[in-house]
Every structure is written in structure tokens, then in C-alpha cells.
Amino acid sequence: MLKLLRKCKNCKKYTLELKCPTCGAETFSPHPPKFSPDDKYARLRIKDRYLSSS
């Protein structure tokens, strides 16, 4: 099984676990999504980004 680096939302520490060993909070993947020139949803993401920042 491939383990990727994960980051804690609360204490901002990096770990390989699903829960932070220090504070017990959920971790998330800090890696950006893969780029694809055939991205079907890019238009919707860009539209959402600019509409939500207004």
C-alpha cells in the first residue's frame, strides 16, 4: 500500500497517519490534484472560485 504524506489541520504537523498522533485531529492530503489538459471540471472550479470570493 502506498502511503502519502498527510498534514494535520490543527497543529500543522506532517504525518503518514489518518489521525494526528499529537492532537488526534483528522489529517488531509497537502498534495495538489493532478493536472490534466482534458479537465472536464476546470471551468466549474474557476467559476466557483471567482463567485465565492465576491
PDB file of N, CA, C and O in Angstrom:
ATOM      1  N   MET A   1       0.838  -1.175   0.000  1.00  0.00           N
ATOM      2  CA  MET A   1       0.000   0.000   0.000  1.00  0.00           C
ATOM      3  C   MET A   1       0.890   1.247   0.000  1.00  0.00           C
ATOM      4  O   MET A   1       1.850   1.352   0.749  1.00  0.00           O
ATOM      5  N   LEU A   2       0.543   2.201  -0.846  1.00  0.00           N
ATOM      6  CA  LEU A   2       1.290   3.442  -0.964  1.00  0.00           C
ATOM      7  C   LEU A   2       0.821   4.421   0.102  1.00  0.00           C
ATOM      8  O   LEU A   2      -0.361   4.675   0.260  1.00  0.00           O
ATOM      9  N   LYS A   3       1.744   4.934   0.881  1.00  0.00           N
ATOM     10  CA  LYS A   3       1.407   5.917   1.916  1.00  0.00           C
ATOM     11  C   LYS A   3       1.935   7.267   1.475  1.00  0.00           C
ATOM     12  O   LYS A   3       3.108   7.408   1.168  1.00  0.00           O
ATOM     13  N   LEU A   4       1.063   8.242   1.457  1.00  0.00           N
ATOM     14  CA  LEU A   4       1.455   9.592   1.123  1.00  0.00           C
ATOM     15  C   LEU A   4       1.482  10.448   2.382  1.00  0.00           C
ATOM     16  O   LEU A   4       0.785  10.176   3.349  1.00  0.00           O
ATOM     17  N   LEU A   5       2.250  11.475   2.327  1.00  0.00           N
ATOM     18  CA  LEU A   5       2.360  12.407   3.433  1.00  0.00           C
ATOM     19  C   LEU A   5       1.028  13.104   3.661  1.00  0.00           C
ATOM     20  O   LEU A   5       0.331  13.464   2.713  1.00  0.00           O
ATOM     21  N   ARG A   6       0.660  13.291   4.917  1.00  0.00           N
ATOM     22  CA  ARG A   6      -0.581  13.956   5.284  1.00  0.00           C
ATOM     23  C   ARG A   6      -0.269  15.061   6.269  1.00  0.00           C
ATOM     24  O   ARG A   6       0.772  15.051   6.908  1.00  0.00           O
ATOM     25  N   LYS A   7      -1.164  16.048   6.393  1.00  0.00           N
ATOM     26  CA  LYS A   7      -0.929  17.189   7.267  1.00  0.00           C
ATOM     27  C   LYS A   7      -2.096  17.360   8.224  1.00  0.00           C
ATOM     28  O   LYS A   7      -3.253  17.241   7.836  1.00  0.00           O
ATOM     29  N   CYS A   8      -1.800  17.664   9.482  1.00  0.00           N
ATOM     30  CA  CYS A   8      -2.818  17.877  10.498  1.00  0.00           C
ATOM     31  C   CYS A   8      -3.425  19.270  10.328  1.00  0.00           C
ATOM     32  O   CYS A   8      -2.709  20.236  10.088  1.00  0.00           O
ATOM     33  N   LYS A   9      -4.746  19.364  10.468  1.00  0.00           N
ATOM     34  CA  LYS A   9      -5.418  20.656  10.326  1.00  0.00           C
ATOM     35  C   LYS A   9      -5.199  21.544  11.544  1.00  0.00           C
ATOM     36  O   LYS A   9      -5.158  22.759  11.418  1.00  0.00           O
ATOM     37  N   ASN A  10      -5.059  20.952  12.713  1.00  0.00           N
ATOM     38  CA  ASN A  10      -4.934  21.752  13.940  1.00  0.00           C
ATOM     39  C   ASN A  10      -3.499  22.188  14.221  1.00  0.00           C
ATOM     40  O   ASN A  10      -3.226  23.374  14.347  1.00  0.00           O
ATOM     41  N   CYS A  11      -2.593  21.227  14.351  1.00  0.00           N
ATOM     42  CA  CYS A  11      -1.227  21.570  14.767  1.00  0.00           C
ATOM     43  C   CYS A  11      -0.260  21.726  13.598  1.00  0.00           C
ATOM     44  O   CYS A  11       0.916  22.001  13.813  1.00  0.00           O
ATOM     45  N   LYS A  12      -0.718  21.537  12.370  1.00  0.00           N
ATOM     46  CA  LYS A  12       0.073  21.756  11.145  1.00  0.00           C
ATOM     47  C   LYS A  12       1.304  20.864  11.035  1.00  0.00           C
ATOM     48  O   LYS A  12       2.254  21.190  10.359  1.00  0.00           O
ATOM     49  N   LYS A  13       1.292  19.707  11.709  1.00  0.00           N
ATOM     50  CA  LYS A  13       2.404  18.762  11.621  1.00  0.00           C
ATOM     51  C   LYS A  13       2.129  17.753  10.513  1.00  0.00           C
ATOM     52  O   LYS A  13       0.984  17.438  10.212  1.00  0.00           O
ATOM     53  N   TYR A  14       3.192  17.216   9.924  1.00  0.00           N
ATOM     54  CA  TYR A  14       3.091  16.222   8.872  1.00  0.00           C
ATOM     55  C   TYR A  14       3.216  14.826   9.462  1.00  0.00           C
ATOM     56  O   TYR A  14       3.991  14.593  10.378  1.00  0.00           O
ATOM     57  N   THR A  15       2.436  13.878   8.902  1.00  0.00           N
ATOM     58  CA  THR A  15       2.456  12.503   9.375  1.00  0.00           C
ATOM     59  C   THR A  15       2.015  11.590   8.233  1.00  0.00           C
ATOM     60  O   THR A  15       1.586  12.057   7.189  1.00  0.00           O
ATOM     61  N   LEU A  16       2.116  10.302   8.444  1.00  0.00           N
ATOM     62  CA  LEU A  16       1.617   9.331   7.467  1.00  0.00           C
ATOM     63  C   LEU A  16       0.278   8.737   7.907  1.00  0.00           C
ATOM     64  O   LEU A  16      -0.321   7.960   7.174  1.00  0.00           O
ATOM     65  N   GLU A  17      -0.185   9.092   9.084  1.00  0.00           N
ATOM     66  CA  GLU A  17      -1.406   8.529   9.660  1.00  0.00           C
ATOM     67  C   GLU A  17      -2.647   9.306   9.238  1.00  0.00           C
ATOM     68  O   GLU A  17      -2.565  10.455   8.819  1.00  0.00           O
ATOM     69  N   LEU A  18      -3.834   8.667   9.378  1.00  0.00           N
ATOM     70  CA  LEU A  18      -5.097   9.330   9.082  1.00  0.00           C
ATOM     71  C   LEU A  18      -5.509  10.285  10.187  1.00  0.00           C
ATOM     72  O   LEU A  18      -6.236  11.240   9.948  1.00  0.00           O
ATOM     73  N   LYS A  19      -5.049  10.014  11.410  1.00  0.00           N
ATOM     74  CA  LYS A  19      -5.291  10.906  12.545  1.00  0.00           C
ATOM     75  C   LYS A  19      -3.946  11.347  13.099  1.00  0.00           C
ATOM     76  O   LYS A  19      -2.995  10.568  13.145  1.00  0.00           O
ATOM     77  N   CYS A  20      -3.870  12.581  13.521  1.00  0.00           N
ATOM     78  CA  CYS A  20      -2.629  13.147  14.044  1.00  0.00           C
ATOM     79  C   CYS A  20      -2.244  12.438  15.340  1.00  0.00           C
ATOM     80  O   CYS A  20      -3.058  12.344  16.261  1.00  0.00           O
ATOM     81  N   PRO A  21      -0.997  11.949  15.445  1.00  0.00           N
ATOM     82  CA  PRO A  21      -0.574  11.288  16.679  1.00  0.00           C
ATOM     83  C   PRO A  21      -0.410  12.271  17.841  1.00  0.00           C
ATOM     84  O   PRO A  21      -0.458  11.875  18.995  1.00  0.00           O
ATOM     85  N   THR A  22      -0.242  13.555  17.571  1.00  0.00           N
ATOM     86  CA  THR A  22      -0.054  14.550  18.615  1.00  0.00           C
ATOM     87  C   THR A  22      -1.377  15.010  19.224  1.00  0.00           C
ATOM     88  O   THR A  22      -1.570  14.958  20.426  1.00  0.00           O
ATOM     89  N   CYS A  23      -2.311  15.470  18.354  1.00  0.00           N
ATOM     90  CA  CYS A  23      -3.557  16.041  18.875  1.00  0.00           C
ATOM     91  C   CYS A  23      -4.795  15.194  18.577  1.00  0.00           C
ATOM     92  O   CYS A  23      -5.864  15.470  19.097  1.00  0.00           O
ATOM     93  N   GLY A  24      -4.691  14.195  17.705  1.00  0.00           N
ATOM     94  CA  GLY A  24      -5.814  13.309  17.412  1.00  0.00           C
ATOM     95  C   GLY A  24      -6.794  13.834  16.383  1.00  0.00           C
ATOM     96  O   GLY A  24      -7.828  13.225  16.138  1.00  0.00           O
ATOM     97  N   ALA A  25      -6.480  14.955  15.734  1.00  0.00           N
ATOM     98  CA  ALA A  25      -7.378  15.533  14.723  1.00  0.00           C
ATOM     99  C   ALA A  25      -7.214  14.804  13.386  1.00  0.00           C
ATOM    100  O   ALA A  25      -6.231  14.102  13.153  1.00  0.00           O
ATOM    101  N   GLU A  26      -8.187  14.982  12.510  1.00  0.00           N
ATOM    102  CA  GLU A  26      -8.121  14.410  11.163  1.00  0.00           C
ATOM    103  C   GLU A  26      -6.996  15.071  10.376  1.00  0.00           C
ATOM    104  O   GLU A  26      -6.710  16.250  10.549  1.00  0.00           O
ATOM    105  N   THR A  27      -6.361  14.310   9.496  1.00  0.00           N
ATOM    106  CA  THR A  27      -5.331  14.855   8.625  1.00  0.00           C
ATOM    107  C   THR A  27      -5.863  14.908   7.202  1.00  0.00           C
ATOM    108  O   THR A  27      -6.848  14.257   6.870  1.00  0.00           O
ATOM    109  N   PHE A  28      -5.214  15.707   6.366  1.00  0.00           N
ATOM    110  CA  PHE A  28      -5.617  15.824   4.965  1.00  0.00           C
ATOM    111  C   PHE A  28      -4.387  15.733   4.085  1.00  0.00           C
ATOM    112  O   PHE A  28      -3.257  15.882   4.551  1.00  0.00           O
ATOM    113  N   SER A  29      -4.602  15.499   2.817  1.00  0.00           N
ATOM    114  CA  SER A  29      -3.505  15.400   1.873  1.00  0.00           C
ATOM    115  C   SER A  29      -3.129  16.804   1.398  1.00  0.00           C
ATOM    116  O   SER A  29      -3.947  17.512   0.826  1.00  0.00           O
ATOM    117  N   PRO A  30      -1.880  17.242   1.618  1.00  0.00           N
ATOM    118  CA  PRO A  30      -1.476  18.577   1.197  1.00  0.00           C
ATOM    119  C   PRO A  30      -1.066  18.646  -0.272  1.00  0.00           C
ATOM    120  O   PRO A  30      -0.703  19.706  -0.764  1.00  0.00           O
ATOM    121  N   HIS A  31      -1.131  17.531  -0.977  1.00  0.00           N
ATOM    122  CA  HIS A  31      -0.704  17.487  -2.366  1.00  0.00           C
ATOM    123  C   HIS A  31      -1.787  18.043  -3.282  1.00  0.00           C
ATOM    124  O   HIS A  31      -2.970  17.749  -3.094  1.00  0.00           O
ATOM    125  N   PRO A  32      -1.428  18.832  -4.298  1.00  0.00           N
ATOM    126  CA  PRO A  32      -2.423  19.350  -5.232  1.00  0.00           C
ATOM    127  C   PRO A  32      -2.935  18.231  -6.141  1.00  0.00           C
ATOM    128  O   PRO A  32      -2.254  17.220  -6.337  1.00  0.00           O
ATOM    129  N   PRO A  33      -4.128  18.387  -6.701  1.00  0.00           N
ATOM    130  CA  PRO A  33      -4.634  17.364  -7.618  1.00  0.00           C
ATOM    131  C   PRO A  33      -3.795  17.317  -8.900  1.00  0.00           C
ATOM    132  O   PRO A  33      -3.130  18.294  -9.252  1.00  0.00           O
ATOM    133  N   LYS A  34      -3.824  16.189  -9.566  1.00  0.00           N
ATOM    134  CA  LYS A  34      -3.071  16.038 -10.800  1.00  0.00           C
ATOM    135  C   LYS A  34      -3.614  16.986 -11.867  1.00  0.00           C
ATOM    136  O   LYS A  34      -4.817  17.221 -11.958  1.00  0.00           O
ATOM    137  N   PHE A  35      -2.720  17.514 -12.697  1.00  0.00           N
ATOM    138  CA  PHE A  35      -3.121  18.385 -13.792  1.00  0.00           C
ATOM    139  C   PHE A  35      -3.444  17.540 -15.005  1.00  0.00           C
ATOM    140  O   PHE A  35      -2.724  16.599 -15.331  1.00  0.00           O
ATOM    141  N   SER A  36      -4.530  17.877 -15.661  1.00  0.00           N
ATOM    142  CA  SER A  36      -4.901  17.194 -16.888  1.00  0.00           C
ATOM    143  C   SER A  36      -5.387  18.237 -17.896  1.00  0.00           C
ATOM    144  O   SER A  36      -6.258  19.041 -17.582  1.00  0.00           O
ATOM    145  N   PRO A  37      -4.862  18.234 -19.113  1.00  0.00           N
ATOM    146  CA  PRO A  37      -5.345  19.186 -20.117  1.00  0.00           C
ATOM    147  C   PRO A  37      -6.787  18.888 -20.531  1.00  0.00           C
ATOM    148  O   PRO A  37      -7.468  19.765 -21.052  1.00  0.00           O
ATOM    149  N   ASP A  38      -7.268  17.684 -20.275  1.00  0.00           N
ATOM    150  CA  ASP A  38      -8.639  17.312 -20.619  1.00  0.00           C
ATOM    151  C   ASP A  38      -9.571  17.445 -19.418  1.00  0.00           C
ATOM    152  O   ASP A  38     -10.552  16.722 -19.314  1.00  0.00           O
ATOM    153  N   ASP A  39      -9.262  18.355 -18.515  1.00  0.00           N
ATOM    154  CA  ASP A  39     -10.039  18.522 -17.291  1.00  0.00           C
ATOM    155  C   ASP A  39     -11.458  18.998 -17.623  1.00  0.00           C
ATOM    156  O   ASP A  39     -11.660  20.086 -18.138  1.00  0.00           O
ATOM    157  N   LYS A  40     -12.436  18.158 -17.304  1.00  0.00           N
ATOM    158  CA  LYS A  40     -13.831  18.456 -17.621  1.00  0.00           C
ATOM    159  C   LYS A  40     -14.423  19.498 -16.682  1.00  0.00           C
ATOM    160  O   LYS A  40     -15.362  20.181 -17.021  1.00  0.00           O
ATOM    161  N   TYR A  41     -13.872  19.609 -15.474  1.00  0.00           N
ATOM    162  CA  TYR A  41     -14.484  20.442 -14.447  1.00  0.00           C
ATOM    163  C   TYR A  41     -13.712  21.727 -14.164  1.00  0.00           C
ATOM    164  O   TYR A  41     -14.046  22.450 -13.226  1.00  0.00           O
ATOM    165  N   ALA A  42     -12.696  22.042 -14.947  1.00  0.00           N
ATOM    166  CA  ALA A  42     -11.888  23.240 -14.713  1.00  0.00           C
ATOM    167  C   ALA A  42     -12.750  24.494 -14.794  1.00  0.00           C
ATOM    168  O   ALA A  42     -12.615  25.402 -13.974  1.00  0.00           O
ATOM    169  N   ARG A  43     -13.629  24.547 -15.752  1.00  0.00           N
ATOM    170  CA  ARG A  43     -14.486  25.724 -15.926  1.00  0.00           C
ATOM    171  C   ARG A  43     -15.344  25.946 -14.688  1.00  0.00           C
ATOM    172  O   ARG A  43     -15.489  27.074 -14.210  1.00  0.00           O
ATOM    173  N   LEU A  44     -15.885  24.879 -14.126  1.00  0.00           N
ATOM    174  CA  LEU A  44     -16.730  24.995 -12.943  1.00  0.00           C
ATOM    175  C   LEU A  44     -15.924  25.399 -11.712  1.00  0.00           C
ATOM    176  O   LEU A  44     -16.378  26.203 -10.901  1.00  0.00           O
ATOM    177  N   ARG A  45     -14.708  24.866 -11.563  1.00  0.00           N
ATOM    178  CA  ARG A  45     -13.862  25.230 -10.430  1.00  0.00           C
ATOM    179  C   ARG A  45     -13.466  26.697 -10.481  1.00  0.00           C
ATOM    180  O   ARG A  45     -13.493  27.406  -9.476  1.00  0.00           O
ATOM    181  N   ILE A  46     -13.096  27.165 -11.666  1.00  0.00           N
ATOM    182  CA  ILE A  46     -12.692  28.560 -11.832  1.00  0.00           C
ATOM    183  C   ILE A  46     -13.889  29.477 -11.575  1.00  0.00           C
ATOM    184  O   ILE A  46     -13.772  30.489 -10.878  1.00  0.00           O
ATOM    185  N   LYS A  47     -15.037  29.103 -12.094  1.00  0.00           N
ATOM    186  CA  LYS A  47     -16.255  29.894 -11.894  1.00  0.00           C
ATOM    187  C   LYS A  47     -16.597  29.956 -10.400  1.00  0.00           C
ATOM    188  O   LYS A  47     -16.908  31.024  -9.870  1.00  0.00           O
ATOM    189  N   ASP A  48     -16.507  28.837  -9.715  1.00  0.00           N
ATOM    190  CA  ASP A  48     -16.811  28.786  -8.290  1.00  0.00           C
ATOM    191  C   ASP A  48     -15.813  29.617  -7.489  1.00  0.00           C
ATOM    192  O   ASP A  48     -16.187  30.303  -6.540  1.00  0.00           O
ATOM    193  N   ARG A  49     -14.561  29.586  -7.867  1.00  0.00           N
ATOM    194  CA  ARG A  49     -13.536  30.337  -7.140  1.00  0.00           C
ATOM    195  C   ARG A  49     -13.808  31.841  -7.210  1.00  0.00           C
ATOM    196  O   ARG A  49     -13.705  32.550  -6.222  1.00  0.00           O
ATOM    197  N   TYR A  50     -14.168  32.339  -8.394  1.00  0.00           N
ATOM    198  CA  TYR A  50     -14.385  33.773  -8.545  1.00  0.00           C
ATOM    199  C   TYR A  50     -15.733  34.227  -8.015  1.00  0.00           C
ATOM    200  O   TYR A  50     -15.878  35.343  -7.552  1.00  0.00           O
ATOM    201  N   LEU A  51     -16.731  33.362  -8.046  1.00  0.00           N
ATOM    202  CA  LEU A  51     -18.033  33.743  -7.497  1.00  0.00           C
ATOM    203  C   LEU A  51     -18.031  33.721  -5.970  1.00  0.00           C
ATOM    204  O   LEU A  51     -18.676  34.551  -5.342  1.00  0.00           O
ATOM    205  N   SER A  52     -17.297  32.799  -5.375  1.00  0.00           N
ATOM    206  CA  SER A  52     -17.281  32.698  -3.912  1.00  0.00           C
ATOM    207  C   SER A  52     -16.414  33.790  -3.275  1.00  0.00           C
ATOM    208  O   SER A  52     -16.603  34.138  -2.129  1.00  0.00           O
ATOM    209  N   SER A  53     -15.460  34.350  -4.017  1.00  0.00           N
ATOM    210  CA  SER A  53     -14.599  35.390  -3.447  1.00  0.00           C
ATOM    211  C   SER A  53     -15.249  36.761  -3.509  1.00  0.00           C
ATOM    212  O   SER A  53     -14.753  37.699  -2.913  1.00  0.00           O
ATOM    213  N   SER A  54     -16.349  36.909  -4.218  1.00  0.00           N
ATOM    214  CA  SER A  54     -17.024  38.210  -4.351  1.00  0.00           C
ATOM    215  C   SER A  54     -17.785  38.568  -3.103  1.00  0.00           C
ATOM    216  O   SER A  54     -18.339  37.829  -2.419  1.00  0.00           O
TER     217      SER A  54
END
